[in-house]
Each structure stands twice: as C-alpha cells, then as structure tokens.
C-alpha cells in the first residue's frame, strides 16, 4: 500500500522560508514522478512543481518559479520543496503526489497522479 506523508508546514511571515518534505513508502520511489500541488480555500488545486524520477528534470508553476526549489533523495524516498520569499498568496494546503513514470520528464497535471498525501498547511502572514 502506497503512503505519502508530508511535513514541514507552518506559519511564517512574508519573506520567510519553509522546507517541506514528503516521504513515500510502499512504492519503488525512483520509478515515480513526484510533484507538489497546493490548494487554497475556494480555489482550484494547482501545480507547484514536479520532478522526474532521476531528479534531472523539473517544472514549476508560474507563480513560484524563482522562489521555490524542488528536489528529491531517492535513497531516502523523500521529496523536498524549499520555499523562499514566501508571500501571503502562497498560503494553502500543500500536497505531494506520485505517478509511475519511467521517462525523463514529469507531469504538471494533477490528473496524471495516482497517489496523494494528506497535505501540510502553509500559512504566510502579511
């Protein structure tokens, strides 16, 4: 059974930083594209970033590009999201998601992902 568990969320002031983690179990981690999505109250879920199975290919949403960095450590079955220069509009529940993919690319559509974590809340105060 696949489990994805996020951690690292919290409350931070504008301009601050947070590092999210997502640890997977029950899957061959390096055979999966992994991604971060977020959803704010009253808004649709949106992609934050995704990373290919090797970590070589990444994609970012327009609103976070240049501020957030995605990475993965396949030896630890863990995905990371370093978030810098946080803004109030980054406030949301952040989810990690996994999709089987042996290619050298990642998906930025939520509909490609089969497994989801429970989420971790990020709140940025102004």
Short mmCIF file of N, CA and C in Angstrom, two decimals:
data_model
loop_
_atom_site.label_atom_id
_atom_site.label_comp_id
_atom_site.label_asym_id
_atom_site.label_seq_id
_atom_site.Cartn_x
_atom_site.Cartn_y
_atom_site.Cartn_z
N UNK A 1 0.85 -1.19 0.00
CA UNK A 1 0.00 0.00 0.00
C UNK A 1 0.89 1.24 0.00
N UNK A 2 0.58 2.16 -0.90
CA UNK A 2 1.40 3.36 -1.04
C UNK A 2 0.95 4.41 -0.03
N UNK A 3 1.93 5.00 0.63
CA UNK A 3 1.67 6.11 1.54
C UNK A 3 2.64 7.24 1.23
N UNK A 4 2.11 8.44 1.21
CA UNK A 4 2.91 9.66 1.08
C UNK A 4 2.59 10.54 2.28
N UNK A 5 3.61 10.95 3.00
CA UNK A 5 3.40 11.74 4.21
C UNK A 5 4.19 13.03 4.11
N UNK A 6 3.46 14.15 4.13
CA UNK A 6 4.08 15.47 4.07
C UNK A 6 4.38 15.99 5.47
N UNK A 7 5.38 16.84 5.56
CA UNK A 7 5.71 17.52 6.81
C UNK A 7 6.43 18.82 6.48
N UNK A 8 6.56 19.67 7.50
CA UNK A 8 7.32 20.90 7.35
C UNK A 8 6.51 22.16 7.20
N UNK A 9 5.20 22.03 7.11
CA UNK A 9 4.37 23.22 7.00
C UNK A 9 4.34 24.01 8.30
N UNK A 10 3.74 25.19 8.23
CA UNK A 10 3.64 26.01 9.42
C UNK A 10 3.27 27.43 9.08
N UNK A 11 3.41 28.30 10.07
CA UNK A 11 3.10 29.72 9.92
C UNK A 11 4.41 30.49 9.81
N UNK A 12 4.50 31.34 8.81
CA UNK A 12 5.71 32.12 8.59
C UNK A 12 5.33 33.52 8.12
N UNK A 13 6.18 34.47 8.36
CA UNK A 13 5.92 35.84 7.92
C UNK A 13 6.30 36.03 6.45
N UNK A 14 5.73 37.03 5.84
CA UNK A 14 6.08 37.37 4.46
C UNK A 14 7.59 37.54 4.33
N UNK A 15 8.13 36.92 3.29
CA UNK A 15 9.57 36.97 3.06
C UNK A 15 10.33 35.83 3.69
N UNK A 16 9.66 35.05 4.50
CA UNK A 16 10.31 33.94 5.18
C UNK A 16 10.45 32.71 4.30
N UNK A 17 10.96 31.64 4.92
CA UNK A 17 11.22 30.40 4.20
C UNK A 17 10.67 29.21 4.98
N UNK A 18 10.35 28.18 4.22
CA UNK A 18 9.97 26.89 4.80
C UNK A 18 10.51 25.81 3.87
N UNK A 19 10.74 24.64 4.47
CA UNK A 19 11.13 23.48 3.68
C UNK A 19 10.15 22.35 3.96
N UNK A 20 9.44 21.95 2.91
CA UNK A 20 8.52 20.84 3.03
C UNK A 20 9.21 19.54 2.65
N UNK A 21 8.76 18.46 3.28
CA UNK A 21 9.25 17.12 2.95
C UNK A 21 8.07 16.21 2.68
N UNK A 22 8.30 15.21 1.86
CA UNK A 22 7.29 14.19 1.58
C UNK A 22 8.01 12.85 1.52
N UNK A 23 7.66 11.97 2.42
CA UNK A 23 8.30 10.66 2.46
C UNK A 23 7.34 9.60 1.96
N UNK A 24 7.81 8.77 1.06
CA UNK A 24 6.98 7.73 0.47
C UNK A 24 7.32 6.35 0.99
N UNK A 25 6.31 5.50 1.04
CA UNK A 25 6.51 4.10 1.39
C UNK A 25 5.56 3.26 0.55
N UNK A 26 5.92 1.99 0.38
CA UNK A 26 5.07 1.11 -0.40
C UNK A 26 5.19 1.26 -1.90
N UNK A 27 6.21 1.98 -2.34
CA UNK A 27 6.43 2.16 -3.77
C UNK A 27 7.92 2.20 -4.06
N UNK A 28 8.26 1.85 -5.28
CA UNK A 28 9.65 1.96 -5.72
C UNK A 28 9.86 3.42 -6.11
N UNK A 29 10.35 4.18 -5.17
CA UNK A 29 10.32 5.64 -5.25
C UNK A 29 10.94 6.16 -6.55
N UNK A 30 12.05 5.57 -6.96
CA UNK A 30 12.73 6.12 -8.14
C UNK A 30 12.08 5.72 -9.45
N UNK A 31 10.93 5.05 -9.39
CA UNK A 31 10.17 4.76 -10.58
C UNK A 31 8.99 5.69 -10.77
N UNK A 32 8.95 6.75 -9.96
CA UNK A 32 7.80 7.64 -9.94
C UNK A 32 8.20 9.09 -10.16
N UNK A 33 7.43 9.78 -10.96
CA UNK A 33 7.42 11.24 -10.96
C UNK A 33 6.73 11.68 -9.67
N UNK A 34 7.28 12.71 -9.03
CA UNK A 34 6.70 13.22 -7.79
C UNK A 34 6.45 14.71 -7.97
N UNK A 35 5.40 15.19 -7.36
CA UNK A 35 5.06 16.60 -7.54
C UNK A 35 4.49 17.19 -6.27
N UNK A 36 4.53 18.49 -6.20
CA UNK A 36 3.84 19.27 -5.17
C UNK A 36 2.69 20.03 -5.83
N UNK A 37 1.53 19.93 -5.19
CA UNK A 37 0.38 20.72 -5.57
C UNK A 37 -0.05 21.52 -4.34
N UNK A 38 -0.87 22.52 -4.56
CA UNK A 38 -1.43 23.27 -3.44
C UNK A 38 -2.86 23.68 -3.74
N UNK A 39 -3.59 23.86 -2.67
CA UNK A 39 -4.98 24.30 -2.83
C UNK A 39 -5.33 25.24 -1.69
N UNK A 40 -5.74 26.44 -2.05
CA UNK A 40 -6.19 27.44 -1.10
C UNK A 40 -7.71 27.37 -1.00
N UNK A 41 -8.27 27.82 0.11
CA UNK A 41 -9.73 27.77 0.27
C UNK A 41 -10.44 28.51 -0.87
N UNK A 42 -11.41 27.85 -1.47
CA UNK A 42 -12.18 28.46 -2.54
C UNK A 42 -11.51 28.49 -3.89
N UNK A 43 -10.33 27.89 -3.97
CA UNK A 43 -9.59 27.89 -5.23
C UNK A 43 -9.34 26.47 -5.71
N UNK A 44 -9.04 26.35 -6.99
CA UNK A 44 -8.73 25.04 -7.53
C UNK A 44 -7.31 24.61 -7.15
N UNK A 45 -7.10 23.31 -7.13
CA UNK A 45 -5.77 22.79 -6.88
C UNK A 45 -4.86 23.17 -8.05
N UNK A 46 -3.65 23.59 -7.74
CA UNK A 46 -2.71 23.98 -8.78
C UNK A 46 -1.35 23.33 -8.56
N UNK A 47 -0.67 23.13 -9.65
CA UNK A 47 0.67 22.55 -9.55
C UNK A 47 1.65 23.58 -9.02
N UNK A 48 2.50 23.15 -8.13
CA UNK A 48 3.58 23.99 -7.63
C UNK A 48 4.87 23.64 -8.38
N UNK A 49 5.17 22.32 -8.38
CA UNK A 49 6.39 21.88 -9.03
C UNK A 49 6.34 20.36 -9.17
N UNK A 50 7.09 19.86 -10.14
CA UNK A 50 7.23 18.42 -10.29
C UNK A 50 8.68 18.10 -10.63
N UNK A 51 9.04 16.84 -10.40
CA UNK A 51 10.41 16.40 -10.65
C UNK A 51 10.38 15.00 -11.23
N UNK A 52 11.25 14.77 -12.20
CA UNK A 52 11.33 13.45 -12.83
C UNK A 52 11.93 12.43 -11.87
N UNK A 53 11.88 11.18 -12.27
CA UNK A 53 12.32 10.11 -11.39
C UNK A 53 13.78 10.24 -10.98
N UNK A 54 14.60 10.74 -11.84
CA UNK A 54 16.02 10.88 -11.52
C UNK A 54 16.33 12.19 -10.81
N UNK A 55 15.40 13.13 -10.91
CA UNK A 55 15.65 14.46 -10.36
C UNK A 55 16.23 15.43 -11.37
N UNK A 56 16.52 14.95 -12.57
CA UNK A 56 17.18 15.80 -13.55
C UNK A 56 16.25 16.82 -14.18
N UNK A 57 14.98 16.49 -14.30
CA UNK A 57 14.02 17.39 -14.94
C UNK A 57 13.04 17.92 -13.91
N UNK A 58 12.82 19.22 -13.94
CA UNK A 58 11.87 19.85 -13.02
C UNK A 58 10.99 20.83 -13.79
N UNK A 59 9.84 21.11 -13.23
CA UNK A 59 8.94 22.13 -13.76
C UNK A 59 8.35 22.88 -12.58
N UNK A 60 8.03 24.15 -12.84
CA UNK A 60 7.48 25.00 -11.79
C UNK A 60 6.27 25.76 -12.30
N UNK A 61 5.35 26.00 -11.38
CA UNK A 61 4.25 26.89 -11.70
C UNK A 61 4.75 28.32 -11.85
N UNK A 62 4.05 29.10 -12.63
CA UNK A 62 4.50 30.47 -12.91
C UNK A 62 4.63 31.32 -11.65
N UNK A 63 3.76 31.07 -10.68
CA UNK A 63 3.74 31.94 -9.50
C UNK A 63 4.85 31.63 -8.50
N UNK A 64 5.53 30.50 -8.66
CA UNK A 64 6.58 30.13 -7.69
C UNK A 64 7.96 30.04 -8.32
N UNK A 65 8.02 30.09 -9.63
CA UNK A 65 9.31 29.96 -10.31
C UNK A 65 10.27 31.03 -9.83
N UNK A 66 11.48 30.60 -9.47
CA UNK A 66 12.50 31.52 -8.98
C UNK A 66 12.50 31.68 -7.47
N UNK A 67 11.44 31.20 -6.80
CA UNK A 67 11.37 31.30 -5.34
C UNK A 67 11.40 29.92 -4.69
N UNK A 68 10.85 28.94 -5.35
CA UNK A 68 10.78 27.58 -4.81
C UNK A 68 11.73 26.67 -5.57
N UNK A 69 12.24 25.67 -4.85
CA UNK A 69 13.12 24.68 -5.46
C UNK A 69 12.70 23.28 -5.03
N UNK A 70 12.45 22.43 -6.01
CA UNK A 70 12.08 21.05 -5.74
C UNK A 70 13.32 20.17 -5.86
N UNK A 71 13.38 19.15 -5.02
CA UNK A 71 14.47 18.17 -5.10
C UNK A 71 13.99 16.86 -4.52
N UNK A 72 14.74 15.82 -4.77
CA UNK A 72 14.38 14.51 -4.24
C UNK A 72 15.64 13.75 -3.87
N UNK A 73 15.49 12.88 -2.88
CA UNK A 73 16.57 11.98 -2.47
C UNK A 73 16.00 10.57 -2.55
N UNK A 74 16.27 9.88 -3.62
CA UNK A 74 15.68 8.56 -3.83
C UNK A 74 16.18 7.54 -2.82
N UNK A 75 17.37 7.73 -2.30
CA UNK A 75 17.89 6.81 -1.29
C UNK A 75 17.09 6.90 0.00
N UNK A 76 16.47 8.06 0.22
CA UNK A 76 15.67 8.27 1.43
C UNK A 76 14.17 8.26 1.14
N UNK A 77 13.80 7.99 -0.11
CA UNK A 77 12.38 8.00 -0.51
C UNK A 77 11.70 9.31 -0.12
N UNK A 78 12.40 10.40 -0.32
CA UNK A 78 11.90 11.69 0.15
C UNK A 78 11.98 12.75 -0.92
N UNK A 79 10.94 13.55 -0.98
CA UNK A 79 10.82 14.71 -1.86
C UNK A 79 10.87 15.96 -0.99
N UNK A 80 11.47 17.01 -1.52
CA UNK A 80 11.58 18.26 -0.77
C UNK A 80 11.04 19.43 -1.60
N UNK A 81 10.63 20.46 -0.89
CA UNK A 81 10.29 21.73 -1.54
C UNK A 81 10.84 22.85 -0.67
N UNK A 82 11.87 23.50 -1.14
CA UNK A 82 12.42 24.66 -0.45
C UNK A 82 11.67 25.89 -0.94
N UNK A 83 11.03 26.58 -0.01
CA UNK A 83 10.21 27.74 -0.36
C UNK A 83 10.82 28.98 0.26
N UNK A 84 11.25 29.89 -0.57
CA UNK A 84 11.85 31.15 -0.12
C UNK A 84 10.99 32.32 -0.56
N UNK A 85 11.22 33.45 0.06
CA UNK A 85 10.50 34.69 -0.29
C UNK A 85 9.00 34.45 -0.30
N UNK A 86 8.50 33.84 0.74
CA UNK A 86 7.09 33.48 0.79
C UNK A 86 6.20 34.71 0.84
N UNK A 87 5.04 34.57 0.21
CA UNK A 87 4.06 35.65 0.12
C UNK A 87 2.73 35.16 0.70
N UNK A 88 1.88 36.08 1.12
CA UNK A 88 0.56 35.66 1.65
C UNK A 88 -0.21 34.79 0.66
N UNK A 89 -0.04 35.04 -0.62
CA UNK A 89 -0.76 34.25 -1.62
C UNK A 89 -0.23 32.82 -1.76
N UNK A 90 0.85 32.50 -1.07
CA UNK A 90 1.33 31.12 -1.03
C UNK A 90 0.60 30.30 0.03
N UNK A 91 -0.23 30.96 0.81
CA UNK A 91 -1.00 30.26 1.84
C UNK A 91 -1.92 29.23 1.21
N UNK A 92 -1.79 27.97 1.64
CA UNK A 92 -2.56 26.88 1.05
C UNK A 92 -2.21 25.58 1.77
N UNK A 93 -3.00 24.55 1.47
CA UNK A 93 -2.62 23.20 1.85
C UNK A 93 -1.74 22.66 0.72
N UNK A 94 -0.60 22.13 1.10
CA UNK A 94 0.35 21.60 0.11
C UNK A 94 0.33 20.07 0.15
N UNK A 95 0.21 19.49 -1.04
CA UNK A 95 0.12 18.04 -1.18
C UNK A 95 1.27 17.54 -2.05
N UNK A 96 1.79 16.37 -1.70
CA UNK A 96 2.66 15.71 -2.64
C UNK A 96 1.89 14.58 -3.32
N UNK A 97 2.31 14.26 -4.52
CA UNK A 97 1.62 13.27 -5.33
C UNK A 97 2.65 12.49 -6.15
N UNK A 98 2.31 11.23 -6.44
CA UNK A 98 3.24 10.36 -7.16
C UNK A 98 2.54 9.70 -8.34
N UNK A 99 3.27 9.60 -9.45
CA UNK A 99 2.76 8.92 -10.64
C UNK A 99 3.84 8.02 -11.20
N UNK A 100 3.51 6.77 -11.52
CA UNK A 100 4.52 5.90 -12.12
C UNK A 100 4.96 6.47 -13.46
N UNK A 101 6.27 6.59 -13.64
CA UNK A 101 6.78 7.20 -14.86
C UNK A 101 8.25 6.86 -15.01
N UNK A 102 8.59 6.09 -15.99
CA UNK A 102 9.98 5.73 -16.20
C UNK A 102 10.67 6.67 -17.18
N UNK A 103 9.97 7.72 -17.60
CA UNK A 103 10.56 8.67 -18.52
C UNK A 103 11.38 9.72 -17.81
N UNK A 104 12.02 10.56 -18.58
CA UNK A 104 12.89 11.61 -18.06
C UNK A 104 12.18 12.95 -18.02
N UNK A 105 10.93 12.95 -17.66
CA UNK A 105 10.14 14.17 -17.59
C UNK A 105 9.19 14.03 -16.42
N UNK A 106 8.45 15.08 -16.13
CA UNK A 106 7.43 14.99 -15.08
C UNK A 106 6.13 15.62 -15.57
N UNK A 107 5.05 15.27 -14.90
CA UNK A 107 3.74 15.75 -15.28
C UNK A 107 3.36 16.97 -14.44
N UNK A 108 2.72 17.95 -15.06
CA UNK A 108 2.24 19.08 -14.28
C UNK A 108 0.72 19.09 -14.13
N UNK A 109 0.07 18.00 -14.58
CA UNK A 109 -1.38 17.88 -14.43
C UNK A 109 -1.71 16.96 -13.27
N UNK A 110 -2.60 17.39 -12.41
CA UNK A 110 -2.99 16.58 -11.26
C UNK A 110 -3.63 15.27 -11.70
N UNK A 111 -4.18 15.22 -12.87
CA UNK A 111 -4.90 14.04 -13.33
C UNK A 111 -3.97 12.88 -13.70
N UNK A 112 -2.68 13.16 -13.77
CA UNK A 112 -1.71 12.10 -14.06
C UNK A 112 -1.29 11.35 -12.80
N UNK A 113 -1.62 11.88 -11.64
CA UNK A 113 -1.08 11.35 -10.39
C UNK A 113 -2.05 10.39 -9.71
N UNK A 114 -1.51 9.25 -9.31
CA UNK A 114 -2.33 8.19 -8.74
C UNK A 114 -2.38 8.22 -7.22
N UNK A 115 -1.32 8.71 -6.60
CA UNK A 115 -1.21 8.64 -5.14
C UNK A 115 -0.99 10.04 -4.58
N UNK A 116 -1.67 10.29 -3.46
CA UNK A 116 -1.64 11.62 -2.84
C UNK A 116 -1.42 11.49 -1.34
N UNK A 117 -0.71 12.47 -0.79
CA UNK A 117 -0.59 12.57 0.65
C UNK A 117 -1.77 13.32 1.25
N UNK A 118 -1.76 13.46 2.58
CA UNK A 118 -2.85 14.13 3.28
C UNK A 118 -2.69 15.65 3.31
N UNK A 119 -1.50 16.11 3.02
CA UNK A 119 -1.28 17.55 2.96
C UNK A 119 -0.64 18.12 4.21
N UNK A 120 0.01 19.25 4.03
CA UNK A 120 0.56 20.02 5.14
C UNK A 120 0.23 21.49 4.90
N UNK A 121 -0.22 22.17 5.94
CA UNK A 121 -0.70 23.55 5.80
C UNK A 121 0.47 24.54 5.85
N UNK A 122 0.48 25.43 4.90
CA UNK A 122 1.43 26.55 4.90
C UNK A 122 0.63 27.84 4.98
N UNK A 123 0.96 28.66 5.96
CA UNK A 123 0.28 29.94 6.14
C UNK A 123 1.33 31.04 6.20
N UNK A 124 1.13 32.07 5.40
CA UNK A 124 2.07 33.18 5.34
C UNK A 124 1.33 34.44 5.76
N UNK A 125 1.82 35.06 6.82
CA UNK A 125 1.18 36.26 7.34
C UNK A 125 1.79 37.51 6.71
N UNK A 126 0.96 38.52 6.54
CA UNK A 126 1.45 39.77 5.92
C UNK A 126 1.99 40.73 6.96
#
